[in-house]
Amino acid sequence: MIPGLNEVLRINGTASITKDEEFIASMGWSGKTIGAAVIVDVEECFIHCPRAFKQAGLWSPETWVAPEDLPSTSEMFRAHLEINGLL
């Protein structure tokens, strides 16, 4: 997603995480990562219709919830744990 751009690049496939230092160094990412990289095996890739973003008002600040009305990070984390039966 790019702010202000309604179209989205949609990729279907599988992803894996690697900590292979040689691979990461070969990408020129040295010093720019936490020592891990995501490898995506793309099966199909296309531009997704912007209709949902337009209807959601994603890039329209007047449609956004006020920051003070949003849950805190810890509240969201706790809710996630509860939903998954971990609390």
Coordinates of C-alpha atoms in Angstrom, one line a residue:
M1 CA 0.0 0.0 0.0
I2 CA 1.2 3.5 -0.8
P3 CA -0.6 6.4 0.9
G4 CA -2.8 8.3 -1.5
L5 CA -2.7 5.5 -4.1
N6 CA -5.9 3.5 -4.2
E7 CA -4.6 0.6 -6.3
V8 CA -2.9 -2.3 -4.4
L9 CA -0.4 -4.8 -5.6
R10 CA -1.9 -8.2 -4.7
I11 CA 0.5 -11.1 -4.5
N12 CA -0.6 -14.7 -4.0
G13 CA 2.0 -17.3 -3.0
T14 CA 3.9 -18.4 0.0
A15 CA 6.4 -16.6 2.3
S16 CA 9.1 -17.8 4.6
I17 CA 11.5 -16.1 6.9
T18 CA 15.3 -16.6 6.7
K19 CA 18.2 -15.7 8.9
D20 CA 20.7 -16.8 6.2
E21 CA 23.5 -14.2 6.7
E22 CA 25.0 -14.9 3.3
F23 CA 21.7 -14.4 1.5
I24 CA 20.9 -11.2 3.4
A25 CA 24.4 -9.9 2.6
S26 CA 24.0 -10.7 -1.1
M27 CA 20.9 -8.4 -1.2
G28 CA 22.9 -5.4 0.0
W29 CA 20.8 -5.2 3.2
S30 CA 23.7 -5.5 5.6
G31 CA 23.1 -3.2 8.6
K32 CA 19.6 -2.5 7.4
T33 CA 17.8 -5.5 8.9
I34 CA 17.4 -7.2 12.2
G35 CA 19.2 -10.2 10.7
A36 CA 16.1 -11.7 9.1
A37 CA 14.4 -11.5 5.7
V38 CA 11.1 -12.5 4.2
I39 CA 11.3 -14.6 1.0
V40 CA 8.1 -14.6 -1.1
D41 CA 7.5 -17.3 -3.7
V42 CA 5.1 -15.5 -6.0
E43 CA 2.4 -17.7 -7.7
E44 CA 0.4 -14.8 -9.2
C45 CA 0.7 -11.0 -9.0
F46 CA -1.8 -8.3 -10.1
I47 CA -3.1 -4.9 -9.4
H48 CA -6.2 -5.1 -7.1
C49 CA -9.3 -3.1 -7.7
P50 CA -9.4 0.2 -5.6
R51 CA -13.1 0.0 -5.0
A52 CA -12.8 -1.3 -1.4
F53 CA -10.2 1.4 -0.4
K54 CA -12.5 4.1 -1.9
Q55 CA -15.6 2.9 -0.1
A56 CA -13.6 2.5 3.2
G57 CA -12.3 6.1 2.9
L58 CA -8.8 4.7 3.7
W59 CA -7.0 7.9 2.6
S60 CA -9.7 10.3 3.8
P61 CA -8.7 11.7 7.2
E62 CA -12.2 12.9 7.9
T63 CA -13.3 9.2 8.0
W64 CA -10.6 8.1 10.5
V65 CA -11.3 7.4 14.1
A66 CA -9.9 10.0 16.5
P67 CA -6.6 8.7 18.0
E68 CA -7.9 9.1 21.6
D69 CA -10.8 6.7 20.7
L70 CA -8.5 4.0 19.5
P71 CA -7.4 1.1 21.8
S72 CA -3.8 1.2 23.1
T73 CA -1.3 -1.3 21.8
S74 CA -1.5 -3.3 25.1
E75 CA -5.3 -3.4 24.8
M76 CA -5.1 -4.7 21.3
F77 CA -2.5 -7.3 22.3
R78 CA -4.6 -8.5 25.2
A79 CA -7.7 -8.8 23.0
H80 CA -5.6 -10.8 20.5
L81 CA -4.5 -13.2 23.2
E82 CA -8.1 -13.5 24.5
I83 CA -9.5 -14.2 21.0
N84 CA -6.9 -17.0 20.6
G85 CA -7.7 -18.5 24.0
L86 CA -4.3 -17.6 25.5
L87 CA -5.8 -15.7 28.4

